[in-house]
PDB file of C-alpha atoms in Angstrom:
ATOM      1  CA  MET A 202      19.368   7.259   1.917  1.00 85.00           C
ATOM      2  CA  LEU A 203      16.231   5.337   2.933  1.00 96.00           C
ATOM      3  CA  ILE A 204      17.084   3.986   5.862  1.00 97.00           C
ATOM      4  CA  SER A 205      18.656   7.674   7.558  1.00 97.00           C
ATOM      5  CA  ALA A 206      15.397   9.909   6.120  1.00 97.00           C
ATOM      6  CA  LEU A 207      13.234   7.039   7.680  1.00 97.00           C
ATOM      7  CA  GLN A 208      15.141   7.298  11.353  1.00 97.00           C
ATOM      8  CA  LYS A 209      14.724  11.088  11.153  1.00 96.00           C
ATOM      9  CA  ARG A 210      11.190  10.993  10.367  1.00 95.00           C
ATOM     10  CA  ALA A 211      10.027   8.318  13.181  1.00 96.00           C
ATOM     11  CA  ALA A 212      12.414  10.324  15.545  1.00 96.00           C
ATOM     12  CA  THR A 213      10.097  13.927  14.240  1.00 95.00           C
ATOM     13  CA  HIS A 214       6.793  12.382  13.104  1.00 95.00           C
ATOM     14  CA  GLY A 215       6.861   9.059  14.716  1.00 96.00           C
ATOM     15  CA  PRO A 216       3.009   8.517  15.997  1.00 97.00           C
ATOM     16  CA  GLN A 217       2.202   9.466  12.340  1.00 96.00           C
ATOM     17  CA  PRO A 218       0.514   6.653  10.053  1.00 97.00           C
ATOM     18  CA  PHE A 219       3.294   5.619   7.352  1.00 98.00           C
ATOM     19  CA  ILE A 220       1.921   2.884   5.608  1.00 98.00           C
ATOM     20  CA  THR A 221      -1.655   1.506   5.603  1.00 98.00           C
ATOM     21  CA  TYR A 222      -2.438  -1.613   3.461  1.00 98.00           C
ATOM     22  CA  TYR A 223      -5.844  -2.923   2.946  1.00 98.00           C
ATOM     23  CA  ASP A 224      -6.835  -5.934   1.527  1.00 97.00           C
ATOM     24  CA  GLY A 225     -10.492  -6.554   0.047  1.00 96.00           C
ATOM     25  CA  ALA A 226      -9.352 -10.523   0.121  1.00 94.00           C
ATOM     26  CA  ASP A 227     -10.041 -10.873   3.710  1.00 92.00           C
ATOM     27  CA  GLY A 228     -11.427  -7.477   4.650  1.00 94.00           C
ATOM     28  CA  SER A 229      -8.161  -6.853   6.626  1.00 96.00           C
ATOM     29  CA  ARG A 230      -6.085  -3.019   7.271  1.00 97.00           C
ATOM     30  CA  ILE A 231      -3.268  -2.611   9.012  1.00 97.00           C
ATOM     31  CA  GLU A 232      -1.774   0.641   9.730  1.00 97.00           C
ATOM     32  CA  LEU A 233       1.971   1.299  10.812  1.00 97.00           C
ATOM     33  CA  SER A 234       3.335   4.167  12.130  1.00 98.00           C
ATOM     34  CA  ALA A 235       6.700   5.983  11.446  1.00 98.00           C
ATOM     35  CA  ILE A 236       7.531   4.391  14.606  1.00 98.00           C
ATOM     36  CA  THR A 237       6.033   0.873  13.890  1.00 97.00           C
ATOM     37  CA  PHE A 238       6.985   0.574  11.059  1.00 98.00           C
ATOM     38  CA  ALA A 239      11.057   1.200  11.580  1.00 98.00           C
ATOM     39  CA  ASN A 240      10.956  -0.971  14.357  1.00 98.00           C
ATOM     40  CA  TRP A 241      10.000  -4.117  11.808  1.00 97.00           C
ATOM     41  CA  VAL A 242      12.852  -3.006  10.064  1.00 98.00           C
ATOM     42  CA  ASP A 243      15.530  -3.149  13.053  1.00 98.00           C
ATOM     43  CA  LYS A 244      13.940  -6.147  13.819  1.00 98.00           C
ATOM     44  CA  THR A 245      13.995  -7.663  10.144  1.00 98.00           C
ATOM     45  CA  ALA A 246      17.656  -6.112  10.062  1.00 98.00           C
ATOM     46  CA  ASN A 247      18.662  -8.060  13.059  1.00 98.00           C
ATOM     47  CA  LEU A 248      17.216 -11.618  11.764  1.00 98.00           C
ATOM     48  CA  ILE A 249      19.146 -10.978   8.644  1.00 98.00           C
ATOM     49  CA  ALA A 250      22.511 -10.974  11.093  1.00 98.00           C
ATOM     50  CA  ASP A 251      21.186 -13.128  13.706  1.00 98.00           C
ATOM     51  CA  LEU A 252      20.592 -16.175  10.485  1.00 98.00           C
ATOM     52  CA  GLY A 253      24.483 -15.402   9.893  1.00 98.00           C
ATOM     53  CA  PHE A 254      23.803 -13.655   6.336  1.00 98.00           C
ATOM     54  CA  ASP A 255      27.218 -11.496   5.162  1.00 98.00           C
ATOM     55  CA  ASP A 256      26.658  -7.310   5.180  1.00 98.00           C
ATOM     56  CA  GLY A 257      26.807  -6.146   1.889  1.00 98.00           C
ATOM     57  CA  GLU A 258      26.041  -9.202   0.325  1.00 98.00           C
ATOM     58  CA  PRO A 259      22.339  -9.053  -2.577  1.00 98.00           C
ATOM     59  CA  ILE A 260      19.128 -10.576  -1.327  1.00 98.00           C
ATOM     60  CA  ASP A 261      16.331 -11.695  -3.704  1.00 98.00           C
ATOM     61  CA  ILE A 262      13.100 -10.791  -2.121  1.00 98.00           C
ATOM     62  CA  ALA A 263      10.094 -12.392  -4.059  1.00 98.00           C
ATOM     63  CA  LEU A 264       7.714 -10.620  -2.215  1.00 98.00           C
ATOM     64  CA  ALA A 265       8.766  -7.713  -4.466  1.00 98.00           C
ATOM     65  CA  GLU A 266       7.486  -9.562  -7.312  1.00 97.00           C
ATOM     66  CA  SER A 267       4.566 -11.802  -5.954  1.00 97.00           C
ATOM     67  CA  HIS A 268       2.930  -8.739  -3.594  1.00 98.00           C
ATOM     68  CA  PRO A 269       4.215  -5.598  -4.813  1.00 97.00           C
ATOM     69  CA  GLY A 270       3.181  -2.674  -2.036  1.00 95.00           C
ATOM     70  CA  HIS A 271       2.809  -5.489   1.374  1.00 98.00           C
ATOM     71  CA  TRP A 272       3.774  -3.958   4.162  1.00 98.00           C
ATOM     72  CA  VAL A 273       5.740  -7.120   4.651  1.00 98.00           C
ATOM     73  CA  THR A 274       7.739  -6.449   1.584  1.00 98.00           C
ATOM     74  CA  LEU A 275       8.548  -2.653   1.858  1.00 98.00           C
ATOM     75  CA  VAL A 276       9.904  -3.844   5.266  1.00 98.00           C
ATOM     76  CA  TRP A 277      12.370  -6.350   3.868  1.00 98.00           C
ATOM     77  CA  ILE A 278      13.421  -3.974   1.589  1.00 98.00           C
ATOM     78  CA  ALA A 279      14.017  -1.068   4.041  1.00 98.00           C
ATOM     79  CA  ALA A 280      15.897  -4.271   6.152  1.00 98.00           C
ATOM     80  CA  ALA A 281      18.277  -5.184   3.242  1.00 98.00           C
ATOM     81  CA  TRP A 282      19.040  -2.111   3.138  1.00 98.00           C
ATOM     82  CA  GLN A 283      20.108  -1.145   6.303  1.00 98.00           C
ATOM     83  CA  ARG A 284      22.249  -4.511   6.692  1.00 98.00           C
ATOM     84  CA  GLY A 285      23.755  -2.788   3.272  1.00 98.00           C
ATOM     85  CA  CYS A 286      22.316  -5.139   1.246  1.00 98.00           C
ATOM     86  CA  PRO A 287      21.434  -4.636  -2.437  1.00 98.00           C
ATOM     87  CA  VAL A 288      17.880  -5.675  -3.730  1.00 98.00           C
ATOM     88  CA  ASN A 289      17.061  -7.889  -6.092  1.00 98.00           C
ATOM     89  CA  ALA A 290      13.148  -7.957  -7.231  1.00 97.00           C
ATOM     90  CA  GLY A 291      12.478 -11.550  -7.659  1.00 94.00           C
ATOM     91  CA  VAL A 292      14.801 -14.510  -7.706  1.00 97.00           C
ATOM     92  CA  THR A 293      18.407 -14.001  -9.475  1.00 97.00           C
ATOM     93  CA  GLY A 294      20.264 -16.279  -8.204  1.00 98.00           C
ATOM     94  CA  ALA A 295      21.541 -15.117  -4.579  1.00 98.00           C
ATOM     95  CA  ASP A 296      21.402 -16.595  -1.319  1.00 98.00           C
ATOM     96  CA  PHE A 297      19.393 -14.876   0.296  1.00 98.00           C
ATOM     97  CA  LEU A 298      15.398 -15.173  -0.512  1.00 98.00           C
ATOM     98  CA  VAL A 299      12.858 -14.077   1.033  1.00 98.00           C
ATOM     99  CA  VAL A 300       9.241 -15.858  -0.728  1.00 98.00           C
ATOM    100  CA  GLY A 301       5.515 -15.557   0.417  1.00 98.00           C
ATOM    101  CA  PRO A 302       3.253 -18.353   1.286  1.00 97.00           C
ATOM    102  CA  GLY A 303       2.563 -20.427  -1.591  1.00 95.00           C
ATOM    103  CA  ASP A 304       6.323 -20.350  -3.024  1.00 97.00           C
ATOM    104  CA  ASP A 305       8.859 -23.292  -2.592  1.00 97.00           C
ATOM    105  CA  ARG A 306      11.747 -21.831  -3.887  1.00 98.00           C
ATOM    106  CA  ARG A 307      14.633 -22.039  -1.923  1.00 98.00           C
ATOM    107  CA  ALA A 308      18.168 -20.498  -1.594  1.00 98.00           C
ATOM    108  CA  GLU A 309      20.770 -21.093   0.929  1.00 98.00           C
ATOM    109  CA  PHE A 310      19.036 -18.774   3.190  1.00 98.00           C
ATOM    110  CA  THR A 311      15.480 -18.500   3.108  1.00 98.00           C
ATOM    111  CA  VAL A 312      12.683 -16.597   4.820  1.00 98.00           C
ATOM    112  CA  ALA A 313       9.045 -17.862   4.186  1.00 98.00           C
ATOM    113  CA  CYS A 314       6.213 -14.841   5.181  1.00 98.00           C
ATOM    114  CA  SER A 315       2.776 -15.773   5.812  1.00 97.00           C
ATOM    115  CA  LEU A 316       1.690 -12.554   5.642  1.00 97.00           C
ATOM    116  CA  HIS A 317      -0.675 -12.935   7.482  1.00 93.00           C
ATOM    117  CA  PRO A 318      -2.614 -10.026   8.525  1.00 88.00           C
ATOM    118  CA  LEU A 319      -2.060 -10.358  12.321  1.00 85.00           C
ATOM    119  CA  GLY A 320       2.010 -11.445  12.071  1.00 84.00           C
ATOM    120  CA  LEU A 321       1.207 -15.200  12.872  1.00 91.00           C
ATOM    121  CA  GLY A 322       3.420 -17.660  10.894  1.00 95.00           C
ATOM    122  CA  PHE A 323       2.508 -20.599   9.176  1.00 97.00           C
ATOM    123  CA  PRO A 324       0.344 -23.457  10.670  1.00 94.00           C
ATOM    124  CA  VAL A 325       2.912 -25.863   9.169  1.00 95.00           C
ATOM    125  CA  PRO A 326       6.579 -24.671   9.380  1.00 93.00           C
ATOM    126  CA  PRO A 327       7.336 -24.102   6.401  1.00 96.00           C
ATOM    127  CA  GLU A 328       9.756 -27.073   4.436  1.00 96.00           C
ATOM    128  CA  GLY A 329      13.533 -25.519   3.981  1.00 97.00           C
ATOM    129  CA  ALA A 330      13.407 -22.138   5.252  1.00 98.00           C
ATOM    130  CA  VAL A 331      12.237 -19.714   8.353  1.00 98.00           C
ATOM    131  CA  ASP A 332       9.322 -18.736   9.227  1.00 98.00           C
ATOM    132  CA  TYR A 333       9.662 -14.654   9.794  1.00 98.00           C
ATOM    133  CA  ARG A 334       7.457 -15.098  12.920  1.00 97.00           C
ATOM    134  CA  GLU A 335      11.093 -15.607  14.130  1.00 97.00           C
ATOM    135  CA  VAL A 336      11.411 -11.926  13.369  1.00 97.00           C
ATOM    136  CA  LEU A 337       8.935 -11.354  16.520  1.00 96.00           C
ATOM    137  CA  MET A 338      11.956 -12.756  18.968  1.00 96.00           C
ATOM    138  CA  GLN A 339      14.293  -9.992  17.574  1.00 98.00           C
ATOM    139  CA  PRO A 340      15.807  -7.208  19.859  1.00 96.00           C
ATOM    140  CA  ASP A 341      14.750  -3.710  18.819  1.00 94.00           C
ATOM    141  CA  LEU A 342      18.030  -2.517  18.731  1.00 96.00           C
ATOM    142  CA  HIS A 343      18.846  -0.535  15.408  1.00 97.00           C
ATOM    143  CA  ASP A 344      21.767  -1.757  13.864  1.00 97.00           C
ATOM    144  CA  VAL A 345      23.065  -0.781  10.802  1.00 97.00           C
ATOM    145  CA  ALA A 346      25.812  -2.424   8.479  1.00 97.00           C
ATOM    146  CA  LEU A 347      29.453  -0.993   9.279  1.00 95.00           C
ATOM    147  CA  ASP A 348      29.664   0.198   5.490  1.00 93.00           C
ATOM    148  CA  GLY A 349      26.356   1.840   5.930  1.00 94.00           C
ATOM    149  CA  GLU A 350      22.941   1.700   4.298  1.00 96.00           C
ATOM    150  CA  ALA A 351      22.426   0.350   0.608  1.00 97.00           C
ATOM    151  CA  TYR A 352      20.567   1.963  -1.882  1.00 97.00           C
ATOM    152  CA  GLU A 353      20.864  -0.555  -4.388  1.00 97.00           C
ATOM    153  CA  TRP A 354      17.715  -2.261  -6.852  1.00 98.00           C
ATOM    154  CA  ASP A 355      18.009  -4.881  -9.194  1.00 97.00           C
ATOM    155  CA  GLY A 356      22.098  -4.423  -9.596  1.00 96.00           C
ATOM    156  CA  GLU A 357      21.934  -0.630 -10.030  1.00 96.00           C
ATOM    157  CA  ALA A 358      21.828   2.338  -7.580  1.00 96.00           C
ATOM    158  CA  ALA A 359      18.602   3.197  -6.625  1.00 96.00           C
ATOM    159  CA  ARG A 360      17.380   6.530  -8.339  1.00 93.00           C
ATOM    160  CA  VAL A 361      16.941   9.705  -5.931  1.00 93.00           C
ATOM    161  CA  VAL A 362      13.484   9.935  -5.070  1.00 95.00           C
ATOM    162  CA  GLU A 363      11.901  13.352  -4.247  1.00 95.00           C
ATOM    163  CA  GLY A 364       9.741  13.668  -0.304  1.00 96.00           C
ATOM    164  CA  ARG A 365       6.100  14.227  -0.550  1.00 95.00           C
ATOM    165  CA  ASP A 366       4.422  15.023   2.499  1.00 95.00           C
ATOM    166  CA  SER A 367       0.686  14.182   0.946  1.00 95.00           C
ATOM    167  CA  ARG A 368      -0.934  10.856   1.737  1.00 96.00           C
ATOM    168  CA  VAL A 369      -1.971   8.759  -1.211  1.00 96.00           C
ATOM    169  CA  LEU A 370      -3.832   5.988  -2.390  1.00 97.00           C
ATOM    170  CA  LEU A 371      -1.938   3.270  -4.094  1.00 97.00           C
ATOM    171  CA  ARG A 372      -4.570   0.420  -5.628  1.00 97.00           C
ATOM    172  CA  ASP A 373      -3.429  -2.517  -6.839  1.00 97.00           C
ATOM    173  CA  PRO A 374       0.265  -1.686  -7.232  1.00 97.00           C
ATOM    174  CA  VAL A 375       2.189  -3.227 -10.324  1.00 97.00           C
ATOM    175  CA  ALA A 376       5.854  -5.214  -9.143  1.00 97.00           C
ATOM    176  CA  GLY A 377       8.440  -2.669  -9.981  1.00 97.00           C
ATOM    177  CA  TRP A 378      10.547   0.550  -8.650  1.00 97.00           C
ATOM    178  CA  ASP A 379       7.843   3.011  -8.874  1.00 97.00           C
ATOM    179  CA  VAL A 380       5.875   1.305  -6.066  1.00 97.00           C
ATOM    180  CA  VAL A 381       8.333   0.889  -3.783  1.00 98.00           C
ATOM    181  CA  ALA A 382       9.740   5.366  -4.570  1.00 98.00           C
ATOM    182  CA  GLU A 383       5.908   5.674  -4.063  1.00 97.00           C
ATOM    183  CA  ALA A 384       5.101   3.567  -0.916  1.00 98.00           C
ATOM    184  CA  LEU A 385       8.580   3.706   0.732  1.00 98.00           C
ATOM    185  CA  VAL A 386      10.782   5.980   0.009  1.00 98.00           C
ATOM    186  CA  SER A 387       9.208   9.175  -0.864  1.00 97.00           C
ATOM    187  CA  PRO A 388       7.086   9.833   1.883  1.00 97.00           C
ATOM    188  CA  ALA A 389      10.359   8.606   4.169  1.00 97.00           C
ATOM    189  CA  VAL A 390      11.831  11.084   3.148  1.00 96.00           C
ATOM    190  CA  GLY A 391       9.796  13.510   3.090  1.00 96.00           C
ATOM    191  CA  LEU A 392       6.056  13.624   5.947  1.00 95.00           C
ATOM    192  CA  GLY A 393       3.856  12.097   3.830  1.00 96.00           C
ATOM    193  CA  SER A 394       1.906   8.421   4.011  1.00 97.00           C
ATOM    194  CA  THR A 395       0.889   6.076   1.852  1.00 98.00           C
ATOM    195  CA  VAL A 396      -2.644   3.924   1.939  1.00 98.00           C
ATOM    196  CA  VAL A 397      -2.063   0.444  -0.114  1.00 98.00           C
ATOM    197  CA  ALA A 398      -5.431  -1.173  -0.857  1.00 98.00           C
ATOM    198  CA  VAL A 399      -5.527  -4.993  -3.167  1.00 98.00           C
ATOM    199  CA  ASN A 400      -8.365  -6.901  -4.048  1.00 97.00           C
ATOM    200  CA  VAL A 401     -10.981  -3.810  -3.219  1.00 97.00           C
ATOM    201  CA  SER A 402     -14.172  -3.119  -5.490  1.00 97.00           C
ATOM    202  CA  ASP A 403     -14.428   0.702  -6.787  1.00 96.00           C
ATOM    203  CA  GLU A 404     -17.148   1.299  -4.096  1.00 96.00           C
ATOM    204  CA  GLN A 405     -14.899  -0.119  -1.973  1.00 96.00           C
ATOM    205  CA  ALA A 406     -11.417   1.819  -3.051  1.00 96.00           C
ATOM    206  CA  ALA A 407     -14.140   5.283  -3.105  1.00 95.00           C
ATOM    207  CA  ARG A 408     -14.461   4.452   0.574  1.00 96.00           C
ATOM    208  CA  ILE A 409     -11.453   4.206   1.464  1.00 96.00           C
ATOM    209  CA  VAL A 410     -10.414   7.705   0.315  1.00 96.00           C
ATOM    210  CA  ALA A 411     -12.877   9.231   1.797  1.00 95.00           C
ATOM    211  CA  ASP A 412     -12.057   7.565   5.335  1.00 95.00           C
ATOM    212  CA  GLU A 413      -8.620   7.945   4.899  1.00 96.00           C
ATOM    213  CA  LYS A 414      -8.817  10.923   3.502  1.00 93.00           C
ATOM    214  CA  VAL A 415      -6.168  10.379   0.350  1.00 90.00           C
ATOM    215  CA  ALA A 416      -5.777  11.684  -3.016  1.00 71.00           C
ATOM    216  CA  ASP A 417      -6.523   8.716  -5.646  1.00 52.00           C
ATOM    217  CA  SER A 418      -3.148   7.930  -7.547  1.00 51.00           C
TER     218      SER A 418
END
C-alpha cells in the first residue's frame, strides 16, 4: 500500500515537499520532496538486501521509539515494507535492528544511524554495527520484494489510512502508529505533506506554522 502510493506520488507530484524536519536543538531544517524521499527509501531497501538480509523477515526499528517522526525513521519504515519486511517499533529480538546515536543494542544485522542533519556518519565507526552512511553507496534502483511490499506494524496488519492533501505540522510526535500514519502514510496516499518539529519553543513553532504555511495539529 505505502510503497505503491509513494511511487505514484513521486511520479505525479515528485518535486513538491513531502517531509520537512526541524530540530530546535541544532537549528536544522531538512526538506525532502517526494522524489528525494522515495530515493532514500530505494537506497535503504537496497542496503537491507546488500547486507544479506532475507526479504519478508521482520525488522526491529528502535528509531521508531527513540526518534518518532524523524525523516530517517520514516525512511526505514518505508524501506522495510519495500523489502516485504514487517516492522516492529522497538526491540523484539528480530535479526535486523536499526538504532540511533547512543543506542548500543545489537542484533545479527544492526545498522546505526547518526541522524546528522547533513546525512554524515559517526565520527568513530559504531562497534558491531553498520554505519547508515553506507546507504549513500547504494544504487538508486527501485527494487521491491518478489512477494510484494509489506504493510505490517508491531505484529499486525497496519490499518488503512485515508490520504490527505493538506500540509500539517506535527510537533514533538509521540512514538506509535499514529505518527507513522499521519506523517508518512496519509500524505503519500494523498497529495499532502508533513512538517515535523522537535525541540522547538512555542515561539519557534508559531514561526514554523507561518513560514511553512501549515495547519498546526
